[in-house]
Short mmCIF file of N, CA and C in Angstrom, two decimals:
data_model
loop_
_atom_site.label_atom_id
_atom_site.label_comp_id
_atom_site.label_asym_id
_atom_site.label_seq_id
_atom_site.Cartn_x
_atom_site.Cartn_y
_atom_site.Cartn_z
N MET A 1228 30.91 29.95 8.96
CA MET A 1228 29.59 29.22 9.08
C MET A 1228 29.11 29.62 10.60
N THR A 1229 27.95 29.73 10.76
CA THR A 1229 27.61 30.42 11.84
C THR A 1229 26.99 29.03 12.74
N GLY A 1230 26.51 28.08 12.32
CA GLY A 1230 25.96 26.97 12.83
C GLY A 1230 24.53 27.17 13.41
N ARG A 1231 23.94 28.14 12.54
CA ARG A 1231 22.64 28.08 12.96
C ARG A 1231 21.66 27.44 12.00
N ARG A 1232 20.53 27.02 12.57
CA ARG A 1232 19.86 26.47 11.80
C ARG A 1232 18.98 27.23 10.88
N PRO A 1233 18.38 26.74 9.65
CA PRO A 1233 17.95 27.73 8.69
C PRO A 1233 16.24 27.94 9.53
N ARG A 1234 15.91 29.02 9.35
CA ARG A 1234 14.36 29.22 9.80
C ARG A 1234 13.51 28.56 9.19
N ARG A 1235 12.35 28.14 10.18
CA ARG A 1235 11.25 27.33 9.48
C ARG A 1235 10.09 28.49 9.15
N ASP A 1236 9.42 27.78 8.28
CA ASP A 1236 8.33 28.58 7.72
C ASP A 1236 7.30 28.31 8.33
N ALA A 1237 6.74 28.90 9.37
CA ALA A 1237 5.67 28.66 10.15
C ALA A 1237 4.53 28.00 9.35
N ALA A 1238 4.13 29.34 8.45
CA ALA A 1238 3.04 28.87 7.67
C ALA A 1238 3.10 27.70 6.84
N ALA A 1239 4.34 27.23 6.25
CA ALA A 1239 4.23 25.94 5.44
C ALA A 1239 4.35 24.84 6.40
N THR A 1240 4.82 24.98 7.48
CA THR A 1240 4.90 23.57 8.54
C THR A 1240 3.53 23.65 8.87
N ARG A 1241 2.68 24.54 9.30
CA ARG A 1241 1.06 24.51 9.71
C ARG A 1241 0.34 23.90 8.60
N GLN A 1242 0.64 24.30 7.25
CA GLN A 1242 -0.12 23.70 6.17
C GLN A 1242 0.22 22.31 6.31
N ALA A 1243 1.42 21.87 6.20
CA ALA A 1243 2.02 20.42 6.08
C ALA A 1243 1.19 19.67 7.15
N LEU A 1244 1.22 20.18 8.35
CA LEU A 1244 0.23 19.53 9.33
C LEU A 1244 -0.90 18.82 8.91
N LEU A 1245 -1.58 20.31 8.73
CA LEU A 1245 -2.94 20.10 8.38
C LEU A 1245 -3.31 19.18 7.15
N ASP A 1246 -2.29 19.08 6.05
CA ASP A 1246 -2.55 18.26 4.72
C ASP A 1246 -2.50 16.96 5.27
N ALA A 1247 -1.46 16.76 6.20
CA ALA A 1247 -1.00 15.26 6.24
C ALA A 1247 -2.20 14.76 7.54
N ALA A 1248 -2.53 15.59 8.40
CA ALA A 1248 -3.49 15.35 9.27
C ALA A 1248 -5.09 14.77 8.32
N GLU A 1249 -5.33 15.65 7.45
CA GLU A 1249 -6.47 15.23 6.67
C GLU A 1249 -6.41 13.83 5.92
N VAL A 1250 -5.33 13.70 5.50
CA VAL A 1250 -5.15 12.56 4.77
C VAL A 1250 -5.26 11.17 5.82
N LEU A 1251 -4.26 11.28 7.04
CA LEU A 1251 -4.46 10.32 7.90
C LEU A 1251 -5.58 10.19 8.69
N PHE A 1252 -6.43 11.36 8.99
CA PHE A 1252 -7.79 11.03 9.60
C PHE A 1252 -8.76 10.65 8.69
N ALA A 1253 -8.54 10.77 7.54
CA ALA A 1253 -9.55 10.51 6.20
C ALA A 1253 -9.31 8.84 6.34
N GLU A 1254 -7.99 8.20 6.33
CA GLU A 1254 -7.86 7.03 6.26
C GLU A 1254 -8.03 6.17 7.56
N ARG A 1255 -7.78 6.83 8.50
CA ARG A 1255 -7.88 5.92 9.79
C ARG A 1255 -8.94 6.38 10.89
N GLY A 1256 -9.06 7.66 10.59
CA GLY A 1256 -10.14 7.90 11.82
C GLY A 1256 -9.40 8.86 12.92
N PHE A 1257 -10.09 9.43 13.43
CA PHE A 1257 -9.29 10.32 14.85
C PHE A 1257 -8.54 9.24 15.84
N ASP A 1258 -9.23 8.38 16.20
CA ASP A 1258 -8.58 7.54 17.24
C ASP A 1258 -7.36 6.47 16.61
N ARG A 1259 -7.40 6.09 15.58
CA ARG A 1259 -6.05 5.16 14.80
C ARG A 1259 -5.03 6.35 14.20
N THR A 1260 -5.24 7.41 14.45
CA THR A 1260 -4.28 8.29 13.86
C THR A 1260 -3.48 8.93 15.00
N THR A 1261 -2.17 8.69 15.09
CA THR A 1261 -1.03 9.09 16.06
C THR A 1261 -0.61 10.23 15.64
N VAL A 1262 -0.19 11.10 16.88
CA VAL A 1262 0.52 12.41 16.58
C VAL A 1262 1.84 12.26 15.80
N ARG A 1263 2.59 11.20 16.24
CA ARG A 1263 3.97 10.91 15.44
C ARG A 1263 3.81 10.58 13.99
N GLU A 1264 2.67 9.84 13.75
CA GLU A 1264 2.27 9.49 12.20
C GLU A 1264 2.12 10.96 11.38
N ILE A 1265 1.24 11.91 11.85
CA ILE A 1265 1.12 12.77 11.41
C ILE A 1265 2.44 13.84 11.50
N ALA A 1266 3.02 14.01 12.34
CA ALA A 1266 4.46 14.60 11.99
C ALA A 1266 5.19 14.05 11.11
N ARG A 1267 5.53 12.85 11.13
CA ARG A 1267 6.13 12.16 10.48
C ARG A 1267 5.91 12.39 8.72
N GLN A 1268 4.49 12.31 8.47
CA GLN A 1268 3.80 12.55 7.25
C GLN A 1268 4.10 13.74 6.77
N ALA A 1269 3.93 14.96 7.77
CA ALA A 1269 4.42 16.19 7.47
C ALA A 1269 5.82 16.51 7.23
N ASP A 1270 6.80 15.76 7.63
CA ASP A 1270 8.01 15.67 7.49
C ASP A 1270 8.76 16.96 8.68
N THR A 1271 7.96 16.87 9.74
CA THR A 1271 8.32 17.85 11.04
C THR A 1271 8.30 16.87 12.11
N ASN A 1272 8.43 17.73 13.21
CA ASN A 1272 8.41 16.96 14.63
C ASN A 1272 7.07 17.15 15.42
N GLN A 1273 7.07 16.18 16.21
CA GLN A 1273 5.77 16.55 17.01
C GLN A 1273 5.57 17.48 17.93
N ALA A 1274 6.67 18.10 18.31
CA ALA A 1274 6.96 19.55 19.15
C ALA A 1274 6.27 20.66 18.15
N LEU A 1275 6.50 20.54 16.87
CA LEU A 1275 5.77 21.81 16.28
C LEU A 1275 4.33 21.41 16.14
N LEU A 1276 3.79 20.37 15.89
CA LEU A 1276 2.20 19.91 15.86
C LEU A 1276 1.92 20.65 17.20
N PHE A 1277 2.45 20.41 18.31
CA PHE A 1277 2.04 20.89 19.54
C PHE A 1277 1.87 22.43 19.90
N ARG A 1278 2.85 22.86 19.24
CA ARG A 1278 3.37 24.70 19.00
C ARG A 1278 2.06 25.11 18.39
N TYR A 1279 1.85 24.38 17.04
CA TYR A 1279 0.76 25.31 16.23
C TYR A 1279 -0.42 24.95 16.68
N PHE A 1280 -0.70 23.88 17.35
CA PHE A 1280 -2.23 23.39 17.41
C PHE A 1280 -2.47 22.89 19.09
N GLY A 1281 -1.61 22.82 19.40
CA GLY A 1281 -1.71 22.55 21.07
C GLY A 1281 -2.09 21.13 21.69
N SER A 1282 -3.12 20.32 20.36
CA SER A 1282 -3.22 19.07 20.85
C SER A 1282 -3.77 18.37 19.72
N LYS A 1283 -3.64 17.07 19.60
CA LYS A 1283 -4.39 16.11 18.62
C LYS A 1283 -5.59 16.70 18.21
N ASP A 1284 -6.75 16.82 19.47
CA ASP A 1284 -8.04 17.30 19.17
C ASP A 1284 -8.10 18.72 18.45
N ALA A 1285 -7.20 19.66 18.93
CA ALA A 1285 -7.26 20.83 18.21
C ALA A 1285 -7.03 20.91 16.83
N LEU A 1286 -5.93 19.93 16.47
CA LEU A 1286 -5.72 19.77 14.91
C LEU A 1286 -6.93 19.13 14.23
N PHE A 1287 -7.48 18.29 14.95
CA PHE A 1287 -8.49 17.49 14.26
C PHE A 1287 -9.72 18.78 13.99
N GLU A 1288 -9.85 19.63 15.31
CA GLU A 1288 -10.82 20.71 14.96
C GLU A 1288 -10.46 21.69 13.54
N ALA A 1289 -9.48 21.82 13.57
CA ALA A 1289 -8.79 22.70 12.36
C ALA A 1289 -8.92 21.99 11.16
N VAL A 1290 -8.62 20.69 11.22
CA VAL A 1290 -8.87 19.81 9.75
C VAL A 1290 -10.52 20.05 9.29
N VAL A 1291 -11.28 19.34 10.22
CA VAL A 1291 -12.49 19.43 10.12
C VAL A 1291 -13.27 20.77 9.60
N ALA A 1292 -12.93 21.83 10.34
CA ALA A 1292 -13.22 23.16 10.18
C ALA A 1292 -13.00 23.89 8.50
N ARG A 1293 -11.60 23.21 8.36
CA ARG A 1293 -11.13 24.10 7.10
C ARG A 1293 -11.78 24.02 5.99
N ARG A 1294 -12.01 23.22 5.51
CA ARG A 1294 -12.89 23.23 4.09
C ARG A 1294 -14.05 23.85 4.13
N GLY A 1295 -14.87 23.55 5.35
CA GLY A 1295 -16.37 24.11 5.45
C GLY A 1295 -16.14 25.41 5.62
N ARG A 1296 -15.36 26.12 6.53
CA ARG A 1296 -15.09 27.57 6.60
C ARG A 1296 -14.54 28.32 5.23
N GLN A 1297 -13.76 27.71 4.85
CA GLN A 1297 -13.12 28.39 3.41
C GLN A 1297 -14.43 28.48 2.28
N ARG A 1298 -15.24 27.32 2.32
CA ARG A 1298 -16.37 27.31 1.43
C ARG A 1298 -17.40 28.60 2.04
N LEU A 1299 -17.72 28.32 3.37
CA LEU A 1299 -18.65 29.57 3.79
C LEU A 1299 -17.88 30.77 3.73
N ALA A 1300 -16.70 31.18 3.79
CA ALA A 1300 -16.06 32.49 3.73
C ALA A 1300 -15.93 32.96 2.24
N LYS A 1301 -16.02 32.01 1.24
CA LYS A 1301 -15.61 32.28 -0.21
C LYS A 1301 -17.08 32.84 -1.02
N GLY A 1302 -18.16 32.20 -0.83
CA GLY A 1302 -19.14 32.31 -1.27
C GLY A 1302 -20.22 33.41 -0.82
N ALA A 1303 -21.29 33.51 -1.40
CA ALA A 1303 -22.51 34.33 -0.83
C ALA A 1303 -23.49 33.21 -0.19
N PRO A 1304 -23.98 33.64 0.79
CA PRO A 1304 -24.98 32.48 1.61
C PRO A 1304 -26.03 32.05 0.57
N GLU A 1305 -26.62 32.61 -0.50
CA GLU A 1305 -27.46 32.39 -1.47
C GLU A 1305 -26.96 31.13 -2.42
N THR A 1306 -25.57 31.21 -2.40
CA THR A 1306 -24.76 29.97 -3.29
C THR A 1306 -24.05 29.30 -2.83
N LEU A 1307 -24.59 29.14 -1.60
CA LEU A 1307 -23.63 27.75 -0.63
C LEU A 1307 -23.95 26.41 -0.94
N VAL A 1308 -25.34 26.41 -1.10
CA VAL A 1308 -25.82 24.79 -1.49
C VAL A 1308 -25.18 24.45 -3.01
N GLU A 1309 -25.17 25.45 -3.90
CA GLU A 1309 -24.89 25.25 -5.29
C GLU A 1309 -23.14 25.02 -5.29
N ASP A 1310 -22.70 25.95 -4.56
CA ASP A 1310 -21.03 25.93 -4.44
C ASP A 1310 -20.78 24.34 -3.80
N THR A 1311 -21.35 24.09 -2.58
CA THR A 1311 -20.90 22.75 -1.95
C THR A 1311 -21.31 21.51 -2.92
N LEU A 1312 -22.51 21.74 -3.45
CA LEU A 1312 -22.74 20.59 -4.28
C LEU A 1312 -21.63 20.36 -5.56
N ARG A 1313 -21.61 21.52 -6.25
CA ARG A 1313 -20.37 21.67 -7.23
C ARG A 1313 -18.97 21.17 -6.66
N GLY A 1314 -18.59 21.60 -5.35
CA GLY A 1314 -17.24 21.20 -5.01
C GLY A 1314 -17.45 19.58 -4.81
N ILE A 1315 -18.50 18.81 -4.32
CA ILE A 1315 -18.69 17.44 -4.25
C ILE A 1315 -18.58 16.50 -5.53
N LEU A 1316 -19.29 17.17 -6.17
CA LEU A 1316 -19.40 16.49 -7.54
C LEU A 1316 -18.24 16.64 -8.60
N ALA A 1317 -17.52 17.81 -8.46
CA ALA A 1317 -16.47 17.82 -9.36
C ALA A 1317 -15.60 16.70 -9.45
N PRO A 1318 -14.90 16.51 -10.69
CA PRO A 1318 -14.29 15.27 -10.85
C PRO A 1318 -12.92 15.13 -9.99
N GLU A 1319 -12.65 16.41 -9.85
CA GLU A 1319 -11.29 16.38 -9.09
C GLU A 1319 -11.42 16.52 -7.52
N SER A 1320 -12.70 16.30 -7.17
CA SER A 1320 -13.07 16.66 -5.77
C SER A 1320 -12.32 15.71 -4.74
N THR A 1321 -11.94 16.45 -3.62
CA THR A 1321 -11.20 15.75 -2.45
C THR A 1321 -12.36 15.65 -1.29
N ALA A 1322 -13.78 15.73 -1.74
CA ALA A 1322 -14.90 15.86 -0.55
C ALA A 1322 -14.67 14.35 0.18
N HIS A 1323 -14.33 13.50 -0.67
CA HIS A 1323 -14.28 12.17 -0.02
C HIS A 1323 -13.47 11.94 1.22
N HIS A 1324 -12.25 12.90 1.17
CA HIS A 1324 -11.38 13.06 2.64
C HIS A 1324 -12.45 13.56 3.47
N SER A 1325 -12.95 14.39 3.63
CA SER A 1325 -13.83 15.16 4.65
C SER A 1325 -14.73 14.04 5.32
N LEU A 1326 -15.42 13.39 4.08
CA LEU A 1326 -16.50 12.38 4.81
C LEU A 1326 -16.09 11.18 5.18
N GLU A 1327 -14.86 10.67 4.62
CA GLU A 1327 -14.45 9.50 5.31
C GLU A 1327 -13.66 9.96 6.62
N THR A 1328 -13.25 11.42 7.22
CA THR A 1328 -12.84 11.50 8.51
C THR A 1328 -14.08 11.89 9.25
N LEU A 1329 -15.20 12.04 8.70
CA LEU A 1329 -16.21 12.15 9.60
C LEU A 1329 -16.71 10.78 10.09
N LEU A 1330 -16.89 10.12 8.75
CA LEU A 1330 -17.36 8.44 9.13
C LEU A 1330 -16.61 7.83 10.01
N ARG A 1331 -15.16 8.21 9.96
CA ARG A 1331 -14.28 7.18 10.77
C ARG A 1331 -14.04 7.57 12.09
N SER A 1332 -14.38 8.99 12.56
CA SER A 1332 -14.07 9.60 13.56
C SER A 1332 -15.43 9.75 14.52
N THR A 1333 -16.44 9.30 14.07
CA THR A 1333 -17.77 9.78 15.05
C THR A 1333 -17.83 8.85 16.17
N GLY A 1334 -17.05 7.84 16.37
CA GLY A 1334 -16.90 6.69 17.45
C GLY A 1334 -16.29 7.51 18.47
N ASN A 1335 -15.23 8.82 18.41
CA ASN A 1335 -14.98 9.35 19.59
C ASN A 1335 -15.69 10.54 20.00
N ASP A 1336 -16.05 10.34 21.06
CA ASP A 1336 -17.00 11.75 21.80
C ASP A 1336 -16.58 12.87 21.37
N ASN A 1337 -15.31 13.19 21.50
CA ASN A 1337 -14.56 14.65 21.37
C ASN A 1337 -14.60 14.73 19.80
N ALA A 1338 -14.43 13.69 18.97
CA ALA A 1338 -14.10 14.03 17.55
C ALA A 1338 -15.59 14.18 16.98
N ALA A 1339 -16.68 13.63 17.58
CA ALA A 1339 -17.96 13.52 17.25
C ALA A 1339 -18.71 15.06 17.45
N ALA A 1340 -18.12 15.45 18.88
CA ALA A 1340 -18.72 16.92 18.90
C ALA A 1340 -18.09 17.92 18.06
N THR A 1341 -16.83 17.82 17.77
CA THR A 1341 -16.04 18.67 16.83
C THR A 1341 -16.86 18.47 15.27
N ILE A 1342 -17.42 17.42 14.96
CA ILE A 1342 -17.97 17.49 13.82
C ILE A 1342 -19.20 17.92 13.95
N ARG A 1343 -20.05 18.04 14.99
CA ARG A 1343 -21.02 18.46 15.20
C ARG A 1343 -21.32 19.77 15.00
N ARG A 1344 -20.24 20.49 15.64
CA ARG A 1344 -19.98 21.87 15.73
C ARG A 1344 -19.50 22.38 14.69
N GLU A 1345 -18.45 21.80 14.20
CA GLU A 1345 -17.70 22.69 13.08
C GLU A 1345 -18.52 22.28 11.76
N VAL A 1346 -19.25 21.05 11.58
CA VAL A 1346 -20.03 20.79 10.17
C VAL A 1346 -21.23 21.19 10.46
N GLY A 1347 -21.86 20.52 11.52
CA GLY A 1347 -23.25 20.57 11.44
C GLY A 1347 -23.92 22.01 11.59
N GLU A 1348 -23.32 22.60 13.09
CA GLU A 1348 -23.65 23.99 13.39
C GLU A 1348 -23.45 25.42 12.41
N GLU A 1349 -22.07 25.27 11.88
CA GLU A 1349 -21.86 26.25 10.90
C GLU A 1349 -22.64 26.41 9.72
N TYR A 1350 -22.61 25.05 9.15
CA TYR A 1350 -23.53 24.80 7.96
C TYR A 1350 -24.88 25.02 8.06
N SER A 1351 -25.52 24.77 9.21
CA SER A 1351 -26.80 24.92 9.48
C SER A 1351 -27.42 26.14 9.66
N HIS A 1352 -26.34 26.85 10.48
CA HIS A 1352 -26.65 28.11 10.86
C HIS A 1352 -26.96 28.99 9.40
N ALA A 1353 -25.67 28.96 8.59
CA ALA A 1353 -25.79 29.55 7.12
C ALA A 1353 -27.05 29.10 6.51
N LEU A 1354 -27.24 28.01 6.54
CA LEU A 1354 -28.56 27.73 5.53
C LEU A 1354 -29.84 28.10 6.10
N ALA A 1355 -29.89 28.24 7.33
CA ALA A 1355 -31.10 28.43 8.26
C ALA A 1355 -31.39 30.28 7.93
N ALA A 1356 -30.44 30.77 7.77
CA ALA A 1356 -30.29 32.01 7.61
C ALA A 1356 -31.00 32.54 6.38
N LEU A 1357 -31.35 31.52 5.47
CA LEU A 1357 -31.84 31.53 4.01
C LEU A 1357 -33.25 31.60 3.95
N THR A 1358 -33.66 31.04 5.26
CA THR A 1358 -35.33 31.25 5.05
C THR A 1358 -36.00 31.77 6.40
N ASP A 1359 -37.25 32.04 6.27
CA ASP A 1359 -37.76 32.94 7.51
C ASP A 1359 -38.78 31.86 8.15
N ALA A 1360 -38.70 30.77 7.61
CA ALA A 1360 -40.00 29.40 8.40
C ALA A 1360 -39.41 29.46 9.70
N PRO A 1361 -40.56 29.14 10.23
CA PRO A 1361 -40.43 29.01 11.72
C PRO A 1361 -39.60 27.62 12.12
N ASN A 1362 -39.56 26.61 11.38
CA ASN A 1362 -39.04 25.73 11.16
C ASN A 1362 -37.66 25.67 10.71
N ALA A 1363 -36.92 26.69 10.54
CA ALA A 1363 -35.61 27.13 9.54
C ALA A 1363 -34.59 26.06 9.90
N ASP A 1364 -34.26 25.85 11.35
CA ASP A 1364 -33.27 24.90 11.88
C ASP A 1364 -33.54 23.35 10.99
N LEU A 1365 -34.50 23.02 11.21
CA LEU A 1365 -35.19 21.77 10.66
C LEU A 1365 -34.76 21.49 9.19
N ARG A 1366 -35.22 22.72 8.41
CA ARG A 1366 -34.96 22.78 6.96
C ARG A 1366 -33.72 22.84 6.73
N ALA A 1367 -32.55 23.55 7.29
CA ALA A 1367 -31.46 23.58 6.98
C ALA A 1367 -30.63 22.24 7.36
N ASP A 1368 -31.14 21.46 8.29
CA ASP A 1368 -30.64 20.24 8.67
C ASP A 1368 -31.10 19.34 7.57
N LEU A 1369 -32.16 19.22 7.10
CA LEU A 1369 -32.53 18.48 5.80
C LEU A 1369 -31.65 18.68 4.57
N VAL A 1370 -31.37 19.81 4.39
CA VAL A 1370 -30.69 20.27 3.32
C VAL A 1370 -29.12 19.71 3.57
N LEU A 1371 -28.72 20.01 4.62
CA LEU A 1371 -27.18 19.60 4.88
C LEU A 1371 -27.23 17.89 5.14
N ALA A 1372 -28.21 17.50 5.39
CA ALA A 1372 -28.15 15.90 5.15
C ALA A 1372 -28.26 15.33 3.79
N TRP A 1373 -28.97 15.93 2.92
CA TRP A 1373 -29.03 15.48 1.72
C TRP A 1373 -27.58 15.89 0.97
N ILE A 1374 -27.02 17.01 1.18
CA ILE A 1374 -25.68 17.15 0.44
C ILE A 1374 -24.71 16.15 1.33
N LEU A 1375 -24.65 15.82 2.60
CA LEU A 1375 -23.83 14.66 3.04
C LEU A 1375 -23.99 13.35 2.27
N GLY A 1376 -25.33 12.95 2.13
CA GLY A 1376 -25.81 11.94 1.66
C GLY A 1376 -25.31 11.74 0.25
N ILE A 1377 -25.53 12.81 -0.32
CA ILE A 1377 -24.97 12.97 -2.07
C ILE A 1377 -23.12 12.50 -2.00
N GLY A 1378 -22.45 13.38 -1.13
CA GLY A 1378 -21.02 13.14 -1.00
C GLY A 1378 -21.03 11.41 -0.79
N LEU A 1379 -21.67 11.02 0.07
CA LEU A 1379 -21.45 9.25 0.52
C LEU A 1379 -21.64 8.48 -0.72
N LEU A 1380 -22.80 9.13 -1.55
CA LEU A 1380 -23.13 7.81 -2.23
C LEU A 1380 -22.58 8.09 -3.79
N ARG A 1381 -21.82 9.37 -3.81
CA ARG A 1381 -20.93 9.39 -4.77
C ARG A 1381 -19.60 9.11 -4.55
N HIS A 1382 -19.14 9.32 -3.58
CA HIS A 1382 -17.48 8.83 -3.23
C HIS A 1382 -17.23 7.89 -2.32
N ILE A 1383 -18.14 7.54 -1.30
CA ILE A 1383 -17.80 6.41 -0.32
C ILE A 1383 -18.19 5.19 -0.34
N ALA A 1384 -19.56 5.31 -0.92
CA ALA A 1384 -20.42 3.85 -1.23
C ALA A 1384 -21.04 4.14 -2.63
N PRO A 1385 -20.20 4.30 -3.47
CA PRO A 1385 -20.56 4.72 -4.92
C PRO A 1385 -21.95 3.91 -5.31
N LYS A 1386 -22.94 4.62 -5.89
CA LYS A 1386 -23.80 4.06 -6.30
C LYS A 1386 -24.55 4.78 -7.51
N ASP A 1387 -24.77 3.70 -8.53
CA ASP A 1387 -25.06 4.54 -9.75
C ASP A 1387 -26.59 4.45 -9.52
N PRO A 1388 -27.36 5.50 -10.33
CA PRO A 1388 -26.96 6.29 -11.31
C PRO A 1388 -26.03 7.76 -10.84
N LEU A 1389 -26.20 8.09 -9.49
CA LEU A 1389 -25.71 9.14 -8.84
C LEU A 1389 -24.12 8.98 -9.14
N THR A 1390 -23.45 8.16 -9.00
CA THR A 1390 -21.89 8.11 -9.24
C THR A 1390 -21.53 8.94 -10.44
N ASP A 1391 -22.16 8.30 -11.45
CA ASP A 1391 -21.58 8.88 -12.86
C ASP A 1391 -22.64 10.08 -13.52
N ALA A 1392 -23.63 10.43 -12.57
CA ALA A 1392 -24.54 11.52 -13.06
C ALA A 1392 -23.97 12.40 -13.53
N ASP A 1393 -24.17 13.36 -14.45
CA ASP A 1393 -23.81 14.65 -14.82
C ASP A 1393 -24.05 15.79 -13.63
N PRO A 1394 -22.69 16.18 -13.16
CA PRO A 1394 -23.17 17.38 -12.08
C PRO A 1394 -23.99 18.20 -12.07
N ASP A 1395 -24.24 18.98 -13.38
CA ASP A 1395 -25.27 20.07 -13.87
C ASP A 1395 -26.57 19.44 -13.36
N GLU A 1396 -26.65 18.44 -13.65
CA GLU A 1396 -27.92 17.64 -13.60
C GLU A 1396 -28.34 17.43 -12.25
N VAL A 1397 -27.35 16.97 -11.60
CA VAL A 1397 -27.70 16.88 -10.06
C VAL A 1397 -28.10 18.04 -9.33
N VAL A 1398 -27.41 19.34 -9.63
CA VAL A 1398 -27.22 20.48 -9.07
C VAL A 1398 -28.67 21.10 -9.26
N ASP A 1399 -29.18 21.08 -10.74
CA ASP A 1399 -30.40 21.40 -11.11
C ASP A 1399 -31.66 20.89 -10.03
N LEU A 1400 -31.55 19.45 -10.26
CA LEU A 1400 -32.70 18.88 -9.43
C LEU A 1400 -32.53 18.79 -8.01
N VAL A 1401 -31.43 18.94 -7.37
CA VAL A 1401 -31.15 19.24 -5.89
C VAL A 1401 -31.44 20.73 -5.67
N LEU A 1402 -31.28 21.62 -6.15
CA LEU A 1402 -31.50 23.34 -6.11
C LEU A 1402 -33.16 23.39 -6.25
N ALA A 1403 -33.85 22.70 -7.31
CA ALA A 1403 -35.09 22.99 -7.26
C ALA A 1403 -35.96 22.44 -6.39
N SER A 1404 -35.40 21.42 -5.62
CA SER A 1404 -36.12 21.21 -4.05
C SER A 1404 -35.53 22.05 -3.01
N VAL A 1405 -34.46 22.38 -2.90
CA VAL A 1405 -33.95 22.95 -2.00
C VAL A 1405 -34.50 24.50 -1.94
N ARG A 1406 -34.82 25.25 -3.13
CA ARG A 1406 -35.42 26.15 -3.21
C ARG A 1406 -36.68 26.14 -2.32
N SER A 1407 -37.55 25.38 -2.60
CA SER A 1407 -38.73 25.17 -1.75
C SER A 1407 -38.46 24.94 -0.45
N LEU A 1408 -37.64 24.57 0.20
CA LEU A 1408 -37.36 24.10 1.68
C LEU A 1408 -36.63 25.58 2.55
N LEU A 1409 -35.89 26.31 1.60
CA LEU A 1409 -35.30 27.55 2.35
C LEU A 1409 -35.94 28.54 1.40
N GLU A 1410 -37.27 28.85 0.91
CA GLU A 1410 -37.80 29.81 0.55
C GLU A 1410 -38.21 30.83 1.75
N ARG A 1411 -38.12 32.10 1.25
CA ARG A 1411 -38.70 33.09 2.20
C ARG A 1411 -40.00 33.53 1.98
N SER A 1412 -40.75 34.11 3.09
CA SER A 1412 -42.41 33.88 2.78
C SER A 1412 -42.76 35.38 2.13
N ASN A 1413 -41.65 36.24 2.08
CA ASN A 1413 -41.90 37.55 1.61
C ASN A 1413 -41.41 37.40 0.16
#
């Protein structure tokens, strides 16, 4: 026996830290979540959190950006709204984690700036590119606000009939209006 410690799987440890942070940030928000709690839930130590992310702020940024970037990278811009809505409306959706994180963390200036940058700017930019209207940014923000509101009323502050509405019906109704907001003049 050499006394060597087994090699760590960096990718698995990084993923465990992201998963643990996502849950804890959703439950408690940025300010009330500690690095120690995240490391403990990920079954690792704080030093590895700092090695892989550098800081709690950087980990928060990675958590906030992760789902949005996956969705932006996965589909075509033309299907972004539909894909996002279907993700929020799916019975097994974990969209509430992202929404809870956003809501519970906006009281911290750094966290709020991260949320604006990672959620607002990236999604808005992708949505604004779908129209050639002079107020494309406003139109994109309106669509983004609608999507976030649907998630809020579906998962965080459930309100009927939206809570139990058929996902296909919701998507059809929203897309009909979104098309008029994001249409091209040509």
